[in-house]
GROMACS .gro file of C-alpha atoms in nm:
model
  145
    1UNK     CA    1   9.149   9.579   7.013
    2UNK     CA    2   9.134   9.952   6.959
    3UNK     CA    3   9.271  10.203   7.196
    4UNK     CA    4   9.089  10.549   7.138
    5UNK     CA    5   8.929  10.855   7.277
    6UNK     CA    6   8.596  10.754   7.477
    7UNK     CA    7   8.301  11.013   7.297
    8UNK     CA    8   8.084  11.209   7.460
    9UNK     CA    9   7.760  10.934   7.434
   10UNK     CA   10   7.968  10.674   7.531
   11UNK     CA   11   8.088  10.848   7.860
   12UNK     CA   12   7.779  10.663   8.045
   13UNK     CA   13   7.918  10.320   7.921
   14UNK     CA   14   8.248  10.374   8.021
   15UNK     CA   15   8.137  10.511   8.411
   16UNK     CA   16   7.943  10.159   8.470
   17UNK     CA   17   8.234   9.962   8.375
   18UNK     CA   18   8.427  10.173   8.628
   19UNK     CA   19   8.186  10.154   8.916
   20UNK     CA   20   8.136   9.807   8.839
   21UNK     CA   21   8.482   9.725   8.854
   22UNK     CA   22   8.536   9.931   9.165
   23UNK     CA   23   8.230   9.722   9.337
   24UNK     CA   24   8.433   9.428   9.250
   25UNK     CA   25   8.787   9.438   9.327
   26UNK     CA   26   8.824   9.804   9.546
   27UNK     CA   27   8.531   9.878   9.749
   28UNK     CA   28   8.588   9.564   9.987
   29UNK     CA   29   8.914   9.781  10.063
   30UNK     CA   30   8.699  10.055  10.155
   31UNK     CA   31   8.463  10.176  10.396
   32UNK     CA   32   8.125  10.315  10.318
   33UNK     CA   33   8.240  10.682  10.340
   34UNK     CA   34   8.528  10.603  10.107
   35UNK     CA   35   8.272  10.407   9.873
   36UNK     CA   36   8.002  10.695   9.894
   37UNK     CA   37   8.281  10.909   9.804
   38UNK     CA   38   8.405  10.725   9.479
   39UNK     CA   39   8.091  10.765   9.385
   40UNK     CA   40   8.036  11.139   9.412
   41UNK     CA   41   8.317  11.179   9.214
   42UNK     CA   42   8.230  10.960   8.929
   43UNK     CA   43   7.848  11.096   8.952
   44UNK     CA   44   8.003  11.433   8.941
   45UNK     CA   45   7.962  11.563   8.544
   46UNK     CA   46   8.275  11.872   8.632
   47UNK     CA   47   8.532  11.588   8.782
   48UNK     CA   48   8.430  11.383   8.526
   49UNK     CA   49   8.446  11.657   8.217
   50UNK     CA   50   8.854  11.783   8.395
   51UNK     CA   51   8.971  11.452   8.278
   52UNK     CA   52   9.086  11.273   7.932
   53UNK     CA   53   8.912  10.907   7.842
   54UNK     CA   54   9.031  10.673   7.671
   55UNK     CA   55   8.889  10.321   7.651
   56UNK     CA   56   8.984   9.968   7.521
   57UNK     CA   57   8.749   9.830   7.309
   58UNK     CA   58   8.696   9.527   7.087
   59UNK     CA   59   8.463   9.593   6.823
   60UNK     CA   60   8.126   9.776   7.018
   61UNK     CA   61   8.234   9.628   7.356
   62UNK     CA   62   8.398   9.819   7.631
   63UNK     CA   63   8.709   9.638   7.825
   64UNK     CA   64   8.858   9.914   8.012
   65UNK     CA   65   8.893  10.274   8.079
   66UNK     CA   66   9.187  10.527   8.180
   67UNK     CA   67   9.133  10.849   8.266
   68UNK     CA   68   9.402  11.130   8.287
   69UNK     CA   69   9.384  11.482   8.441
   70UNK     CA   70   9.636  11.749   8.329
   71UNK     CA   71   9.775  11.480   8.077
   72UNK     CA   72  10.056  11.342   8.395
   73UNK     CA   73   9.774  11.230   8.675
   74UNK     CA   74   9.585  10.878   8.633
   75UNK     CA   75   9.236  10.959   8.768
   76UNK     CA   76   9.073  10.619   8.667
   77UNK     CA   77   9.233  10.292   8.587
   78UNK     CA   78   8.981  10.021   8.542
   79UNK     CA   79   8.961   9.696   8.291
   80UNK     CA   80   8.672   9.439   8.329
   81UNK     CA   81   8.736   9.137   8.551
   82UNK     CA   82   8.671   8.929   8.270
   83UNK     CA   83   8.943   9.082   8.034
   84UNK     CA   84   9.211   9.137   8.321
   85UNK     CA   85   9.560   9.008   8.309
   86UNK     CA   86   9.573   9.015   7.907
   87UNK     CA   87   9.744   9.344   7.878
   88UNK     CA   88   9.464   9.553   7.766
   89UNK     CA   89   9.577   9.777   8.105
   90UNK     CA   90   9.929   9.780   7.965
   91UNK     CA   91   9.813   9.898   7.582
   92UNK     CA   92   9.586  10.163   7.792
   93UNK     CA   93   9.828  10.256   7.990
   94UNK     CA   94  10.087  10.320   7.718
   95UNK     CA   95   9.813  10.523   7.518
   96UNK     CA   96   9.834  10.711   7.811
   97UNK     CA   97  10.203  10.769   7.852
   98UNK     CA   98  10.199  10.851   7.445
   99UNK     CA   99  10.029  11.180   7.517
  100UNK     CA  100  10.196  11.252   7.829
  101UNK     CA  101  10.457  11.521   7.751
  102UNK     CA  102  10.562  11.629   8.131
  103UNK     CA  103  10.809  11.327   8.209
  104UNK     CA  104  10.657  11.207   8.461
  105UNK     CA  105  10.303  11.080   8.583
  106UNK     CA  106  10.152  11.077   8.937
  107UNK     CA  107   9.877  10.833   9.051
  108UNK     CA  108   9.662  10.798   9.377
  109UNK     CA  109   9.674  10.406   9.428
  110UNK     CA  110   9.445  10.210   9.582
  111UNK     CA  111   9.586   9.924   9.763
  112UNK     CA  112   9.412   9.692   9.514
  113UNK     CA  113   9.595   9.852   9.199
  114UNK     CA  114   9.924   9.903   9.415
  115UNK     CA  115  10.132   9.630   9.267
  116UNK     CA  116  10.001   9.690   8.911
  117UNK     CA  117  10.126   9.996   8.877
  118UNK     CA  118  10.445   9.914   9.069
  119UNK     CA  119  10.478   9.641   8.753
  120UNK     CA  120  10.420   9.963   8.547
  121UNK     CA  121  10.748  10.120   8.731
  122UNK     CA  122  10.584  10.353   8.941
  123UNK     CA  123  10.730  10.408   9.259
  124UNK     CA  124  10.556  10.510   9.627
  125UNK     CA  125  10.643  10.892   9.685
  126UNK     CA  126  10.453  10.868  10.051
  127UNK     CA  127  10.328  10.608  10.316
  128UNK     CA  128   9.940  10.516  10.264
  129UNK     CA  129   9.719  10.810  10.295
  130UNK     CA  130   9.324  10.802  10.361
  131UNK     CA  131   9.135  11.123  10.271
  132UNK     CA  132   8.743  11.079  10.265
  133UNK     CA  133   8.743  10.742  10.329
  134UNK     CA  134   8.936  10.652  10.024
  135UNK     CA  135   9.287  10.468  10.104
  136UNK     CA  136   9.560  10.532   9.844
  137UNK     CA  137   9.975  10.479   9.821
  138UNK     CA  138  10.082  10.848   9.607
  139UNK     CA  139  10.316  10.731   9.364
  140UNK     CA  140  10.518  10.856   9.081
  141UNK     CA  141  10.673  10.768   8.704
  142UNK     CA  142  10.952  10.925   8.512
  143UNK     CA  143  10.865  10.864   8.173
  144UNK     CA  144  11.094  10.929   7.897
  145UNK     CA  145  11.046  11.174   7.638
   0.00000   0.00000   0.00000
Protein backbone atom coordinates (compact mmCIF):
# COMPACT_ATOMS: atom_id res chain seq x y z
CA UNK A 1 0.00 0.00 0.00
CA UNK A 2 1.22 3.46 -0.87
CA UNK A 3 0.32 6.53 1.02
CA UNK A 4 0.77 9.68 -1.32
CA UNK A 5 -0.48 12.95 -2.58
CA UNK A 6 -3.92 12.40 -4.58
CA UNK A 7 -3.10 14.38 -8.33
CA UNK A 8 -5.06 16.63 -9.85
CA UNK A 9 -6.87 13.83 -12.49
CA UNK A 10 -7.36 11.62 -9.86
CA UNK A 11 -9.30 14.17 -7.62
CA UNK A 12 -12.69 12.78 -9.35
CA UNK A 13 -11.74 9.18 -8.17
CA UNK A 14 -11.02 10.05 -4.87
CA UNK A 15 -14.60 12.34 -4.38
CA UNK A 16 -16.75 9.05 -5.39
CA UNK A 17 -15.06 6.97 -2.93
CA UNK A 18 -15.94 9.71 -0.41
CA UNK A 19 -19.55 10.20 -1.31
CA UNK A 20 -19.87 6.64 -1.62
CA UNK A 21 -18.63 5.96 1.65
CA UNK A 22 -20.64 8.77 3.18
CA UNK A 23 -23.95 7.12 1.46
CA UNK A 24 -22.94 4.10 3.30
CA UNK A 25 -22.01 4.49 6.78
CA UNK A 26 -22.95 8.59 7.54
CA UNK A 27 -25.85 9.75 5.68
CA UNK A 28 -28.35 7.34 7.63
CA UNK A 29 -27.09 9.71 10.58
CA UNK A 30 -28.24 12.54 8.68
CA UNK A 31 -31.12 14.27 7.42
CA UNK A 32 -31.64 15.34 3.88
CA UNK A 33 -30.52 18.97 4.50
CA UNK A 34 -27.39 17.68 6.20
CA UNK A 35 -26.92 15.12 3.18
CA UNK A 36 -27.68 17.89 0.46
CA UNK A 37 -25.18 19.79 2.29
CA UNK A 38 -22.21 17.22 2.27
CA UNK A 39 -22.71 17.28 -1.00
CA UNK A 40 -22.37 20.95 -1.89
CA UNK A 41 -19.31 20.91 -0.27
CA UNK A 42 -17.70 18.03 -1.96
CA UNK A 43 -19.31 19.31 -5.47
CA UNK A 44 -17.79 22.58 -4.59
CA UNK A 45 -14.23 22.81 -6.81
CA UNK A 46 -12.93 26.09 -4.06
CA UNK A 47 -13.71 23.79 -0.73
CA UNK A 48 -12.39 21.14 -2.45
CA UNK A 49 -9.03 22.99 -4.00
CA UNK A 50 -8.49 24.77 0.24
CA UNK A 51 -7.67 21.30 1.24
CA UNK A 52 -4.55 18.71 1.04
CA UNK A 53 -5.35 14.90 -0.40
CA UNK A 54 -3.84 12.23 0.25
CA UNK A 55 -5.07 8.74 -0.63
CA UNK A 56 -4.29 5.02 0.15
CA UNK A 57 -3.80 3.08 -2.67
CA UNK A 58 -2.78 -0.43 -3.67
CA UNK A 59 -1.38 -0.52 -6.97
CA UNK A 60 -4.17 1.67 -9.40
CA UNK A 61 -6.95 1.13 -6.80
CA UNK A 62 -8.18 3.72 -4.43
CA UNK A 63 -8.88 2.55 -0.57
CA UNK A 64 -9.24 5.72 1.18
CA UNK A 65 -8.87 9.39 1.30
CA UNK A 66 -7.89 12.17 4.01
CA UNK A 67 -8.17 15.48 3.45
CA UNK A 68 -6.54 18.32 5.57
CA UNK A 69 -7.18 22.11 5.58
CA UNK A 70 -4.50 24.46 7.01
CA UNK A 71 -2.29 21.26 7.54
CA UNK A 72 -4.10 20.80 11.59
CA UNK A 73 -8.03 20.37 10.41
CA UNK A 74 -9.28 16.81 9.02
CA UNK A 75 -11.82 17.86 6.35
CA UNK A 76 -12.42 14.27 4.93
CA UNK A 77 -11.73 10.94 6.47
CA UNK A 78 -13.06 8.15 4.39
CA UNK A 79 -11.67 4.37 3.58
CA UNK A 80 -13.86 1.91 1.51
CA UNK A 81 -16.16 -0.43 3.44
CA UNK A 82 -14.47 -3.17 1.94
CA UNK A 83 -10.87 -2.24 3.16
CA UNK A 84 -12.05 -0.90 6.71
CA UNK A 85 -10.67 -2.09 9.96
CA UNK A 86 -7.10 -3.05 8.36
CA UNK A 87 -5.37 0.09 9.31
CA UNK A 88 -5.19 1.76 6.05
CA UNK A 89 -7.15 4.82 8.20
CA UNK A 90 -4.35 4.58 10.75
CA UNK A 91 -1.28 4.70 7.92
CA UNK A 92 -3.54 7.75 6.43
CA UNK A 93 -3.98 9.21 9.31
CA UNK A 94 -0.32 9.20 10.38
CA UNK A 95 0.64 10.58 6.81
CA UNK A 96 -1.40 13.16 7.98
CA UNK A 97 0.02 13.91 11.38
CA UNK A 98 3.71 13.66 9.51
CA UNK A 99 3.04 16.98 7.84
CA UNK A 100 1.25 18.51 10.57
CA UNK A 101 3.68 20.98 12.21
CA UNK A 102 1.08 23.02 14.61
CA UNK A 103 0.83 20.36 17.57
CA UNK A 104 -2.29 19.82 17.44
CA UNK A 105 -5.20 18.81 14.95
CA UNK A 106 -8.96 19.66 15.12
CA UNK A 107 -11.70 17.53 13.47
CA UNK A 108 -15.57 17.97 12.98
CA UNK A 109 -16.82 14.31 13.84
CA UNK A 110 -19.60 12.76 12.70
CA UNK A 111 -21.18 10.49 15.13
CA UNK A 112 -20.30 7.57 12.83
CA UNK A 113 -16.39 8.36 12.91
CA UNK A 114 -16.69 9.48 16.70
CA UNK A 115 -15.08 6.52 18.31
CA UNK A 116 -12.44 6.16 15.54
CA UNK A 117 -10.92 9.05 16.09
CA UNK A 118 -11.35 8.83 19.88
CA UNK A 119 -9.06 5.39 19.20
CA UNK A 120 -6.81 7.96 17.37
CA UNK A 121 -6.61 10.03 20.88
CA UNK A 122 -8.65 12.77 19.98
CA UNK A 123 -10.64 14.16 22.57
CA UNK A 124 -14.39 16.05 22.44
CA UNK A 125 -13.67 19.91 22.94
CA UNK A 126 -17.74 20.56 22.83
CA UNK A 127 -21.18 18.70 23.19
CA UNK A 128 -22.64 17.59 19.62
CA UNK A 129 -23.26 20.46 17.37
CA UNK A 130 -25.61 20.45 14.13
CA UNK A 131 -24.96 23.27 11.62
CA UNK A 132 -26.76 22.73 8.15
CA UNK A 133 -28.05 19.64 8.88
CA UNK A 134 -24.74 18.04 9.43
CA UNK A 135 -24.28 16.55 13.16
CA UNK A 136 -20.66 16.57 14.41
CA UNK A 137 -18.73 16.10 18.10
CA UNK A 138 -15.58 19.14 17.65
CA UNK A 139 -12.69 17.45 18.87
CA UNK A 140 -9.06 17.99 19.30
CA UNK A 141 -5.28 16.20 19.21
CA UNK A 142 -2.04 17.29 20.68
CA UNK A 143 0.39 15.81 18.54
CA UNK A 144 3.94 15.79 19.32
CA UNK A 145 6.52 17.48 17.47
Amino acid sequence: MEIRKILKEEMKYALDLVWKVFLEYEAPDYTTEGIEEFKRSIDDTNWVNAREFYGAFDKEQLLGVIAIHDISHIALFFVDGKYQGQGIGRELYNKAESLNNKGYFTVNSSPYAHNIYKHLGFIDTDIEQCINGLRFYPMKKEIEQ
